[in-house]
Amino acid sequence: MNALETAWDRVTAISPAPQAWVVPLAALVAVVIVLEPHLWQVARNVVTIAHEGAHLIVAVLVGRRLKGLRLHSDTSGVAISSGKPTGFGVIVMTFAGYVGPSILGLGAAALLGAQRAVLVLWIGLFVVAVMMVLIRNLYGVFSLAVVGAALFALVWWGSAELQVAAAYFLTLFLLFAGPRPVVELQRQRSRRGGAPDSDADQLARLSPIPAIVWVTLFFVVNVGVLAVGGWWILRPVIA
């Protein structure tokens, strides 16, 4: 029982306020990673995990049955669920992928505002653990294991200050990263051959709304969430 109480205390602990330099530095590092091509190619794996995780979370919420998950070395992924092939639930589940990282970042920003930085990391660890049960390929196991190990090390052995800094960085990274995959998606769609199996094109087949409108919605939502979440985080620093 003591071990459970200790774990619960860690999960629900009130986090100290970040030092004055933490938020600006975390934001700067997040922006550099998103903009620098080589760093982005590695970090995009985290965005893919959030993207596919969003598909899976919404699939459960709309009553679909989870079947599996694949993460690939080219940073693509596939979340597999069963249920009705058409309808509002499928549309919401499909839409969730490209806005998922940003929405997760917004939720994390709200937790940071409530001084629950360590809870951000625990939630991330829990989601990775659930995805590990569903993963169906070796590269996916490797990707989730690396991210999960980093999160576990932070929540179990990291100091309170390190946990706060990591939570702010992860949150800001998800917020800043959200729009870039949408831009990449449209570039891919604009090339010869397009991307007929992309989420936007699937949504166009599921609804009367053209794919380009769905891409625009992805982008508008992600930029809007970046503005709101960024303001929540940076406002105390600017004030």
Coordinates of N, CA and C in Angstrom, one line a residue:
M1 N 0.8 -1.2 0.0 CA 0.0 0.0 0.0 C 0.9 1.3 0.0
N2 N 2.0 1.2 0.7 CA 2.9 2.4 0.8 C 3.4 2.7 -0.6
A3 N 3.7 1.6 -1.4 CA 4.2 1.9 -2.7 C 3.2 2.6 -3.6
L4 N 1.9 2.1 -3.5 CA 0.8 2.8 -4.2 C 0.7 4.2 -3.8
E5 N 0.7 4.4 -2.5 CA 0.6 5.8 -2.0 C 1.7 6.7 -2.5
T6 N 2.9 6.1 -2.5 CA 4.1 6.9 -3.0 C 3.9 7.3 -4.4
A7 N 3.4 6.3 -5.2 CA 3.2 6.5 -6.7 C 2.1 7.6 -6.9
W8 N 1.1 7.5 -6.1 CA -0.1 8.4 -6.2 C 0.4 9.8 -5.9
D9 N 1.2 9.9 -4.8 CA 1.7 11.2 -4.4 C 2.6 11.8 -5.5
R10 N 3.4 11.0 -6.2 CA 4.2 11.5 -7.3 C 3.3 12.0 -8.4
V11 N 2.2 11.3 -8.7 CA 1.4 11.7 -9.8 C 0.7 13.0 -9.5
T12 N 0.2 13.1 -8.3 CA -0.7 14.3 -8.0 C 0.1 15.5 -7.4
A13 N 1.4 15.4 -7.3 CA 2.2 16.4 -6.7 C 2.1 17.8 -7.4
I14 N 2.0 18.8 -6.5 CA 2.0 20.2 -7.0 C 3.5 20.5 -7.4
S15 N 3.6 21.0 -8.6 CA 5.0 21.3 -9.1 C 5.4 22.7 -8.8
P16 N 6.7 22.9 -8.5 CA 7.1 24.3 -8.3 C 7.0 25.1 -9.6
A17 N 6.9 26.4 -9.4 CA 6.9 27.3 -10.6 C 8.2 27.2 -11.3
P18 N 8.2 27.3 -12.6 CA 9.5 27.2 -13.4 C 10.4 28.5 -13.1
Q19 N 11.7 28.3 -13.1 CA 12.6 29.4 -13.0 C 12.4 30.3 -14.2
A20 N 12.7 31.6 -14.1 CA 12.4 32.6 -15.1 C 12.9 32.2 -16.5
W21 N 14.1 31.5 -16.6 CA 14.7 31.2 -17.9 C 14.1 30.0 -18.5
V22 N 13.4 29.1 -17.8 CA 13.0 27.8 -18.3 C 12.0 27.9 -19.5
V23 N 11.0 28.7 -19.3 CA 10.0 28.8 -20.4 C 10.5 29.4 -21.7
P24 N 11.2 30.5 -21.7 CA 11.8 31.0 -22.9 C 12.8 30.1 -23.6
L25 N 13.6 29.4 -22.7 CA 14.6 28.5 -23.3 C 13.9 27.3 -23.9
A26 N 12.9 26.7 -23.2 CA 12.1 25.6 -23.7 C 11.4 26.0 -25.0
A27 N 10.9 27.2 -25.1 CA 10.2 27.6 -26.3 C 11.2 27.7 -27.5
L28 N 12.4 28.3 -27.2 CA 13.4 28.5 -28.2 C 13.9 27.1 -28.7
V29 N 14.2 26.2 -27.8 CA 14.6 24.8 -28.2 C 13.6 24.1 -29.1
A30 N 12.3 24.3 -28.6 CA 11.2 23.6 -29.4 C 11.1 24.2 -30.8
V31 N 11.2 25.5 -30.9 CA 11.2 26.1 -32.3 C 12.3 25.7 -33.1
V32 N 13.5 25.6 -32.6 CA 14.7 25.2 -33.3 C 14.5 23.8 -33.8
I33 N 14.0 22.9 -33.0 CA 13.8 21.5 -33.4 C 12.8 21.4 -34.5
V34 N 11.7 22.1 -34.4 CA 10.7 22.1 -35.4 C 11.2 22.6 -36.8
L35 N 12.1 23.6 -36.7 CA 12.5 24.3 -38.0 C 13.7 23.6 -38.6
E36 N 14.6 23.0 -37.8 CA 15.8 22.4 -38.3 C 15.5 21.0 -38.9
P37 N 15.8 20.8 -40.2 CA 15.3 19.6 -40.8 C 15.8 18.3 -40.2
H38 N 17.1 18.2 -39.8 CA 17.7 17.0 -39.3 C 17.1 16.7 -37.9
L39 N 17.0 17.7 -37.0 CA 16.4 17.5 -35.7 C 14.9 17.2 -35.9
W40 N 14.2 17.8 -36.8 CA 12.8 17.6 -37.0 C 12.6 16.1 -37.4
Q41 N 13.4 15.6 -38.3 CA 13.2 14.2 -38.8 C 13.2 13.2 -37.6
V42 N 14.0 13.5 -36.6 CA 14.1 12.6 -35.4 C 12.9 12.9 -34.5
A43 N 12.7 14.2 -34.2 CA 11.6 14.6 -33.3 C 10.2 14.3 -33.8
R44 N 10.1 14.2 -35.1 CA 8.8 14.0 -35.7 C 8.2 12.6 -35.3
N45 N 9.1 11.7 -34.9 CA 8.6 10.4 -34.3 C 7.6 10.7 -33.1
V46 N 8.0 11.6 -32.3 CA 7.1 12.0 -31.2 C 5.8 12.5 -31.6
V47 N 5.8 13.3 -32.7 CA 4.6 13.9 -33.2 C 3.7 12.7 -33.8
T48 N 4.4 11.8 -34.4 CA 3.6 10.6 -35.0 C 3.0 9.8 -33.9
I49 N 3.7 9.6 -32.8 CA 3.1 8.9 -31.6 C 1.9 9.7 -31.1
A50 N 1.9 11.0 -31.0 CA 0.8 11.8 -30.6 C -0.3 11.7 -31.6
H51 N 0.0 11.8 -32.9 CA -1.0 11.7 -34.0 C -1.8 10.4 -33.9
E52 N -1.0 9.3 -33.9 CA -1.7 8.0 -33.8 C -2.4 7.8 -32.5
G53 N -1.8 8.3 -31.4 CA -2.5 8.2 -30.1 C -3.8 8.9 -30.1
A54 N -3.9 10.1 -30.8 CA -5.2 10.8 -30.9 C -6.2 10.0 -31.7
H55 N -5.8 9.3 -32.8 CA -6.7 8.5 -33.5 C -7.3 7.4 -32.5
L56 N -6.4 6.8 -31.7 CA -6.8 5.7 -30.9 C -7.7 6.2 -29.8
I57 N -7.4 7.3 -29.2 CA -8.2 7.8 -28.1 C -9.6 8.2 -28.6
V58 N -9.7 8.8 -29.7 CA -11.1 9.2 -30.3 C -11.8 7.9 -30.7
A59 N -11.1 6.9 -31.3 CA -11.7 5.7 -31.7 C -12.4 5.0 -30.5
V60 N -11.8 5.0 -29.3 CA -12.4 4.5 -28.1 C -13.6 5.3 -27.7
L61 N -13.5 6.7 -27.8 CA -14.6 7.6 -27.4 C -15.8 7.4 -28.3
V62 N -15.6 7.1 -29.5 CA -16.8 6.9 -30.4 C -17.2 5.5 -30.6
G63 N -16.7 4.6 -29.7 CA -17.2 3.3 -29.6 C -16.6 2.3 -30.6
R64 N -15.4 2.6 -31.1 CA -14.8 1.6 -32.0 C -13.9 0.7 -31.2
R65 N -13.5 -0.5 -31.8 CA -12.7 -1.4 -31.1 C -11.3 -1.3 -31.6
L66 N -10.3 -1.2 -30.7 CA -8.9 -1.0 -31.1 C -8.4 -2.4 -31.5
K67 N -7.6 -2.4 -32.6 CA -7.1 -3.6 -33.2 C -5.5 -3.6 -33.2
G68 N -4.9 -2.5 -33.4 CA -3.5 -2.5 -33.5 C -2.9 -1.1 -33.9
L69 N -1.6 -1.0 -33.9 CA -0.9 0.2 -34.2 C 0.5 -0.1 -34.8
R70 N 0.8 0.7 -35.9 CA 2.1 0.5 -36.5 C 2.8 1.9 -36.6
L71 N 4.1 2.0 -36.3 CA 4.8 3.2 -36.4 C 6.0 2.9 -37.3
H72 N 6.3 3.7 -38.3 CA 7.3 3.4 -39.3 C 8.5 4.3 -39.2
S73 N 9.6 3.9 -39.8 CA 10.9 4.7 -39.7 C 10.8 6.0 -40.5
D74 N 9.8 6.1 -41.5 CA 9.7 7.3 -42.2 C 8.8 8.3 -41.5
T75 N 8.5 8.0 -40.2 CA 7.6 8.8 -39.3 C 6.2 8.8 -39.7
S76 N 5.8 7.8 -40.6 CA 4.3 7.6 -40.8 C 3.8 6.6 -39.8
G77 N 2.5 6.4 -39.7 CA 2.0 5.4 -38.8 C 0.6 5.1 -39.2
V78 N 0.1 4.0 -38.6 CA -1.3 3.5 -38.9 C -1.9 3.0 -37.6
A79 N -3.1 3.6 -37.2 CA -3.9 3.2 -36.1 C -5.0 2.4 -36.6
I80 N -5.2 1.1 -36.2 CA -6.2 0.2 -36.7 C -7.3 0.0 -35.7
S81 N -8.5 0.2 -36.1 CA -9.7 0.0 -35.3 C -10.8 -0.6 -36.1
S82 N -11.8 -1.2 -35.5 CA -12.9 -1.8 -36.2 C -14.2 -1.2 -35.8
G83 N -15.1 -1.2 -36.7 CA -16.4 -0.6 -36.4 C -17.1 -0.2 -37.8
K84 N -18.1 0.7 -37.7 CA -18.7 1.2 -38.9 C -17.7 1.9 -39.8
P85 N -17.7 1.6 -41.1 CA -16.7 2.2 -42.0 C -17.1 3.6 -42.4
T86 N -18.2 4.1 -42.1 CA -18.7 5.4 -42.4 C -19.4 6.0 -41.2
G87 N -19.7 7.3 -41.3 CA -20.5 8.0 -40.2 C -19.7 9.0 -39.5
F88 N -20.4 9.7 -38.6 CA -19.7 10.8 -37.8 C -18.6 10.3 -37.0
G89 N -18.7 9.2 -36.4 CA -17.6 8.7 -35.5 C -16.3 8.5 -36.3
V90 N -16.4 7.9 -37.5 CA -15.2 7.7 -38.3 C -14.6 9.0 -38.7
I91 N -15.5 10.0 -39.0 CA -15.0 11.3 -39.4 C -14.2 12.0 -38.3
V92 N -14.8 11.9 -37.1 CA -14.1 12.6 -35.9 C -12.8 11.9 -35.7
M93 N -12.8 10.5 -35.7 CA -11.6 9.8 -35.4 C -10.5 10.1 -36.5
T94 N -10.9 10.2 -37.7 CA -9.9 10.5 -38.8 C -9.4 11.9 -38.7
F95 N -10.3 12.9 -38.3 CA -9.9 14.3 -38.2 C -8.9 14.5 -37.0
A96 N -9.0 13.6 -36.0 CA -8.3 13.8 -34.8 C -6.8 13.7 -34.9
G97 N -6.3 13.0 -36.0 CA -4.9 12.7 -36.1 C -4.0 14.0 -36.2
Y98 N -4.3 14.8 -37.2 CA -3.5 16.0 -37.5 C -3.7 17.1 -36.5
V99 N -4.8 17.1 -35.7 CA -4.9 18.1 -34.7 C -4.6 17.5 -33.3
G100 N -4.4 16.2 -33.3 CA -4.1 15.6 -32.0 C -2.9 16.1 -31.2
P101 N -1.7 16.2 -31.8 CA -0.6 16.8 -31.1 C -0.8 18.2 -30.5
S102 N -1.5 19.0 -31.3 CA -1.8 20.4 -30.8 C -2.8 20.4 -29.6
I103 N -3.8 19.5 -29.8 CA -4.8 19.5 -28.7 C -4.2 18.9 -27.4
L104 N -3.4 17.9 -27.6 CA -2.7 17.3 -26.4 C -1.8 18.4 -25.8
G105 N -1.1 19.2 -26.6 CA -0.3 20.3 -26.1 C -1.1 21.3 -25.3
L106 N -2.4 21.6 -25.8 CA -3.2 22.5 -25.2 C -3.7 22.0 -23.8
G107 N -4.0 20.7 -23.8 CA -4.4 20.1 -22.5 C -3.2 20.1 -21.5
A108 N -2.0 19.9 -22.0 CA -0.8 19.9 -21.1 C -0.6 21.4 -20.6
A109 N -0.8 22.4 -21.5 CA -0.7 23.8 -21.1 C -1.6 24.1 -19.9
A110 N -2.9 23.6 -20.0 CA -3.8 23.8 -18.9 C -3.3 23.2 -17.6
L111 N -2.7 22.0 -17.7 CA -2.2 21.3 -16.5 C -1.0 22.1 -15.9
L112 N -0.2 22.6 -16.8 CA 0.9 23.4 -16.4 C 0.4 24.7 -15.6
G113 N -0.7 25.3 -16.1 CA -1.2 26.4 -15.4 C -1.7 26.1 -14.0
A114 N -2.1 24.8 -13.8 CA -2.6 24.4 -12.5 C -1.4 23.8 -11.7
Q115 N -0.2 24.0 -12.1 CA 1.0 23.5 -11.5 C 1.1 22.0 -11.4
R116 N 0.7 21.3 -12.4 CA 0.7 19.9 -12.5 C 1.6 19.4 -13.6
A117 N 2.8 19.9 -13.5 CA 3.8 19.6 -14.6 C 4.1 18.1 -14.6
V118 N 4.3 17.4 -13.4 CA 4.6 16.0 -13.4 C 3.4 15.2 -13.9
L119 N 2.2 15.7 -13.7 CA 1.1 14.9 -14.3 C 1.1 14.9 -15.8
V120 N 1.6 15.9 -16.4 CA 1.8 15.9 -17.9 C 2.7 14.8 -18.3
L121 N 3.8 14.6 -17.6 CA 4.7 13.5 -17.9 C 4.1 12.1 -17.6
W122 N 3.3 12.0 -16.5 CA 2.7 10.7 -16.2 C 1.6 10.4 -17.2
I123 N 0.9 11.3 -17.7 CA -0.1 11.0 -18.7 C 0.5 10.6 -20.0
G124 N 1.6 11.3 -20.4 CA 2.4 10.8 -21.5 C 2.9 9.4 -21.4
L125 N 3.4 9.0 -20.2 CA 3.9 7.7 -19.9 C 2.7 6.7 -20.0
F126 N 1.6 7.0 -19.5 CA 0.4 6.1 -19.5 C 0.0 5.9 -21.0
V127 N -0.1 6.9 -21.8 CA -0.5 6.8 -23.2 C 0.5 5.9 -23.9
V128 N 1.8 6.1 -23.7 CA 2.8 5.3 -24.4 C 2.7 3.8 -24.0
A129 N 2.4 3.6 -22.7 CA 2.2 2.2 -22.2 C 1.1 1.5 -22.9
V130 N -0.1 2.2 -23.0 CA -1.2 1.6 -23.7 C -0.9 1.4 -25.1
M131 N -0.2 2.3 -25.8 CA 0.1 2.1 -27.2 C 1.1 0.9 -27.4
M132 N 2.0 0.7 -26.4 CA 2.9 -0.4 -26.4 C 2.1 -1.8 -26.5
V133 N 1.0 -1.9 -25.8 CA 0.2 -3.1 -25.9 C -0.4 -3.3 -27.3
L134 N -0.6 -2.2 -28.0 CA -1.3 -2.3 -29.3 C -0.3 -2.4 -30.5
I135 N 1.0 -2.1 -30.2 CA 2.0 -2.0 -31.3 C 2.2 -3.3 -32.0
R136 N 2.4 -3.2 -33.3 CA 2.4 -4.5 -34.1 C 3.7 -4.5 -35.0
N137 N 4.7 -3.7 -34.8 CA 5.9 -3.8 -35.6 C 7.1 -3.4 -34.7
L138 N 8.3 -3.9 -35.2 CA 9.5 -3.7 -34.4 C 9.9 -2.3 -34.2
Y139 N 9.9 -1.5 -35.3 CA 10.3 -0.1 -35.2 C 9.3 0.7 -34.2
G140 N 8.1 0.3 -34.3 CA 7.1 0.9 -33.3 C 7.5 0.6 -31.9
V141 N 7.8 -0.6 -31.6 CA 8.3 -1.0 -30.3 C 9.5 -0.2 -29.8
F142 N 10.4 0.0 -30.8 CA 11.6 0.7 -30.4 C 11.3 2.2 -30.1
S143 N 10.5 2.8 -31.0 CA 10.1 4.2 -30.8 C 9.4 4.4 -29.5
L144 N 8.4 3.6 -29.2 CA 7.7 3.8 -27.9 C 8.6 3.5 -26.7
A145 N 9.5 2.5 -26.9 CA 10.3 2.2 -25.7 C 11.3 3.3 -25.4
V146 N 11.8 4.0 -26.4 CA 12.7 5.1 -26.2 C 12.0 6.3 -25.5
V147 N 10.8 6.6 -26.0 CA 10.0 7.7 -25.4 C 9.5 7.3 -24.0
G148 N 9.1 6.1 -23.9 CA 8.6 5.6 -22.6 C 9.7 5.6 -21.5
A149 N 10.9 5.2 -21.9 CA 12.0 5.1 -21.0 C 12.4 6.5 -20.5
A150 N 12.4 7.5 -21.5 CA 12.7 8.8 -21.1 C 11.7 9.4 -20.1
L151 N 10.4 9.2 -20.4 CA 9.4 9.7 -19.5 C 9.5 9.1 -18.1
F152 N 9.7 7.7 -18.1 CA 9.8 7.0 -16.8 C 11.0 7.6 -16.0
A153 N 12.1 7.7 -16.7 CA 13.3 8.2 -15.9 C 13.0 9.6 -15.3
L154 N 12.3 10.4 -16.1 CA 11.9 11.8 -15.6 C 11.0 11.7 -14.4
V155 N 9.9 10.9 -14.5 CA 8.9 10.9 -13.4 C 9.4 10.2 -12.2
W156 N 10.4 9.3 -12.3 CA 10.8 8.4 -11.2 C 12.1 8.9 -10.5
W157 N 13.0 9.4 -11.4 CA 14.3 9.9 -10.8 C 14.6 11.3 -11.0
G158 N 13.8 12.0 -11.9 CA 14.1 13.4 -12.1 C 13.8 14.3 -10.9
S159 N 14.6 15.4 -10.8 CA 14.2 16.3 -9.7 C 13.0 17.1 -10.1
A160 N 12.4 17.8 -9.2 CA 11.2 18.6 -9.5 C 11.4 19.6 -10.5
E161 N 12.6 20.3 -10.4 CA 12.9 21.3 -11.4 C 13.1 20.7 -12.8
L162 N 13.7 19.5 -12.9 CA 13.9 18.9 -14.2 C 12.6 18.5 -14.8
Q163 N 11.7 17.9 -13.9 CA 10.4 17.5 -14.4 C 9.6 18.7 -14.9
V164 N 9.7 19.8 -14.3 CA 9.0 21.0 -14.7 C 9.5 21.5 -16.1
A165 N 10.8 21.6 -16.2 CA 11.5 22.0 -17.4 C 11.1 21.0 -18.6
A166 N 11.1 19.7 -18.3 CA 10.8 18.7 -19.3 C 9.3 18.9 -19.7
A167 N 8.4 19.1 -18.8 CA 7.0 19.2 -19.1 C 6.7 20.5 -19.9
Y168 N 7.4 21.6 -19.6 CA 7.2 22.8 -20.4 C 7.8 22.6 -21.8
F169 N 8.9 21.9 -21.9 CA 9.5 21.7 -23.3 C 8.6 20.8 -24.1
L170 N 8.1 19.7 -23.5 CA 7.2 18.8 -24.3 C 6.0 19.4 -24.7
T171 N 5.4 20.2 -23.8 CA 4.1 21.0 -24.1 C 4.4 22.0 -25.3
L172 N 5.4 22.8 -25.2 CA 5.7 23.7 -26.2 C 6.1 23.1 -27.5
F173 N 6.8 22.0 -27.4 CA 7.1 21.2 -28.7 C 5.9 20.8 -29.4
L174 N 4.9 20.2 -28.7 CA 3.7 19.7 -29.3 C 2.9 20.9 -29.9
L175 N 2.9 22.0 -29.2 CA 2.2 23.2 -29.7 C 2.8 23.7 -31.0
F176 N 4.2 23.9 -31.0 CA 4.9 24.5 -32.1 C 4.9 23.5 -33.3
A177 N 5.0 22.2 -33.0 CA 5.1 21.2 -34.0 C 3.8 20.9 -34.8
G178 N 2.7 21.2 -34.1 CA 1.4 20.9 -34.7 C 1.2 21.3 -36.2
P179 N 1.5 22.6 -36.5 CA 1.2 23.0 -37.9 C 2.1 22.4 -39.0
R180 N 3.3 22.0 -38.6 CA 4.3 21.6 -39.7 C 3.9 20.3 -40.4
P181 N 3.4 19.3 -39.7 CA 2.9 18.1 -40.5 C 1.8 18.4 -41.5
V182 N 1.0 19.4 -41.2 CA -0.1 19.8 -42.1 C 0.5 20.4 -43.3
V183 N 1.5 21.3 -43.2 CA 2.2 21.9 -44.3 C 2.8 20.8 -45.2
E184 N 3.5 19.8 -44.5 CA 4.1 18.7 -45.2 C 3.0 17.9 -45.9
L185 N 1.9 17.7 -45.3 CA 0.8 16.9 -46.0 C 0.4 17.6 -47.3
Q186 N 0.2 18.9 -47.2 CA -0.3 19.6 -48.4 C 0.8 19.6 -49.5
R187 N 2.0 19.7 -49.1 CA 3.1 19.6 -50.1 C 3.1 18.2 -50.8
Q188 N 2.9 17.2 -50.0 CA 2.8 15.8 -50.5 C 1.6 15.7 -51.4
R189 N 0.5 16.2 -51.1 CA -0.7 16.2 -51.9 C -0.5 16.9 -53.2
S190 N 0.3 18.0 -53.2 CA 0.5 18.8 -54.4 C 1.4 18.1 -55.4
R191 N 2.2 17.2 -55.0 CA 3.1 16.5 -55.9 C 2.3 15.6 -56.8
R192 N 3.0 15.2 -57.9 CA 2.4 14.2 -58.8 C 2.1 12.9 -58.1
G193 N 0.9 12.5 -58.2 CA 0.4 11.2 -57.5 C -0.3 11.5 -56.2
G194 N 0.0 12.7 -55.6 CA -0.7 13.1 -54.4 C -0.5 12.2 -53.3
A195 N -1.5 12.2 -52.4 CA -1.4 11.3 -51.2 C -2.9 10.8 -51.0
P196 N -3.3 9.9 -51.8 CA -4.7 9.5 -51.8 C -5.2 8.8 -50.6
D197 N -4.2 8.3 -49.8 CA -4.6 7.6 -48.5 C -4.4 8.5 -47.3
S198 N -4.1 9.8 -47.5 CA -4.0 10.7 -46.4 C -5.3 10.9 -45.6
D199 N -5.1 11.4 -44.4 CA -6.3 11.6 -43.6 C -7.3 12.6 -44.3
A200 N -6.7 13.6 -44.9 CA -7.6 14.6 -45.6 C -8.4 14.0 -46.7
D201 N -7.7 13.2 -47.5 CA -8.4 12.5 -48.6 C -9.4 11.5 -48.2
Q202 N -9.1 10.8 -47.1 CA -10.0 9.9 -46.5 C -11.3 10.6 -46.0
L203 N -11.1 11.8 -45.4 CA -12.2 12.6 -44.9 C -13.0 13.1 -46.1
A204 N -12.4 13.4 -47.2 CA -13.1 13.9 -48.4 C -14.0 12.7 -48.9
R205 N -13.5 11.5 -48.8 CA -14.4 10.4 -49.3 C -15.5 10.1 -48.3
L206 N -15.3 10.4 -47.0 CA -16.3 10.2 -46.0 C -17.3 11.2 -45.9
S207 N -17.1 12.4 -46.6 CA -18.0 13.6 -46.4 C -18.1 14.3 -47.8
P208 N -19.0 15.3 -47.9 CA -19.0 16.1 -49.1 C -18.0 17.2 -49.1
I209 N -17.1 17.3 -48.1 CA -16.2 18.4 -48.0 C -14.9 18.0 -48.7
P210 N -14.3 18.9 -49.6 CA -13.1 18.5 -50.3 C -11.9 18.4 -49.4
A211 N -10.9 17.7 -49.8 CA -9.7 17.4 -49.0 C -9.0 18.7 -48.6
I212 N -8.9 19.6 -49.6 CA -8.2 20.9 -49.3 C -8.8 21.7 -48.1
V213 N -10.1 21.5 -48.0 CA -10.8 22.2 -46.9 C -10.5 21.5 -45.6
W214 N -10.4 20.2 -45.6 CA -9.9 19.5 -44.4 C -8.5 19.9 -44.0
V215 N -7.6 20.0 -45.0 CA -6.2 20.4 -44.7 C -6.2 21.8 -44.1
T216 N -7.1 22.7 -44.7 CA -7.2 24.1 -44.1 C -7.7 24.0 -42.7
L217 N -8.6 23.2 -42.4 CA -9.2 23.1 -41.0 C -8.1 22.6 -40.1
F218 N -7.3 21.6 -40.5 CA -6.2 21.1 -39.7 C -5.3 22.3 -39.3
F219 N -4.9 23.0 -40.3 CA -4.0 24.1 -40.1 C -4.5 25.2 -39.2
V220 N -5.8 25.6 -39.5 CA -6.4 26.7 -38.7 C -6.5 26.3 -37.2
V221 N -7.0 25.0 -37.0 CA -7.1 24.5 -35.6 C -5.7 24.5 -34.9
N222 N -4.7 24.0 -35.6 CA -3.4 23.9 -35.0 C -2.8 25.3 -34.7
V223 N -2.9 26.2 -35.6 CA -2.4 27.6 -35.4 C -3.2 28.3 -34.2
G224 N -4.5 28.1 -34.2 CA -5.3 28.7 -33.2 C -5.0 28.1 -31.8
V225 N -4.8 26.8 -31.8 CA -4.4 26.1 -30.5 C -3.0 26.6 -30.1
L226 N -2.1 26.8 -31.0 CA -0.7 27.3 -30.7 C -0.8 28.7 -30.1
A227 N -1.7 29.5 -30.6 CA -1.8 30.9 -30.1 C -2.4 30.9 -28.7
V228 N -3.4 30.0 -28.5 CA -4.1 30.0 -27.2 C -3.1 29.3 -26.1
G229 N -2.6 28.2 -26.5 CA -1.7 27.5 -25.5 C -0.4 28.2 -25.3
G230 N 0.1 28.8 -26.3 CA 1.3 29.6 -26.1 C 1.1 30.8 -25.2
W231 N -0.1 31.4 -25.4 CA -0.4 32.6 -24.5 C -0.6 32.1 -23.1
W232 N -1.2 31.0 -22.9 CA -1.4 30.5 -21.5 C 0.0 30.3 -20.8
I233 N 0.9 29.8 -21.6 CA 2.2 29.5 -21.0 C 3.1 30.7 -20.9
L234 N 3.1 31.6 -21.9 CA 4.0 32.7 -21.9 C 3.5 33.9 -21.2
R235 N 2.2 34.0 -21.0 CA 1.6 35.2 -20.3 C 2.3 35.4 -18.9
P236 N 2.4 34.4 -18.0 CA 3.0 34.7 -16.7 C 4.5 35.1 -16.9
V237 N 5.2 34.7 -17.9 CA 6.6 35.1 -18.1 C 6.6 36.6 -18.6
I238 N 5.7 36.9 -19.5 CA 5.7 38.3 -20.0 C 5.2 39.3 -19.0
A239 N 4.2 38.9 -18.2 CA 3.6 39.8 -17.2 C 4.6 40.2 -16.1

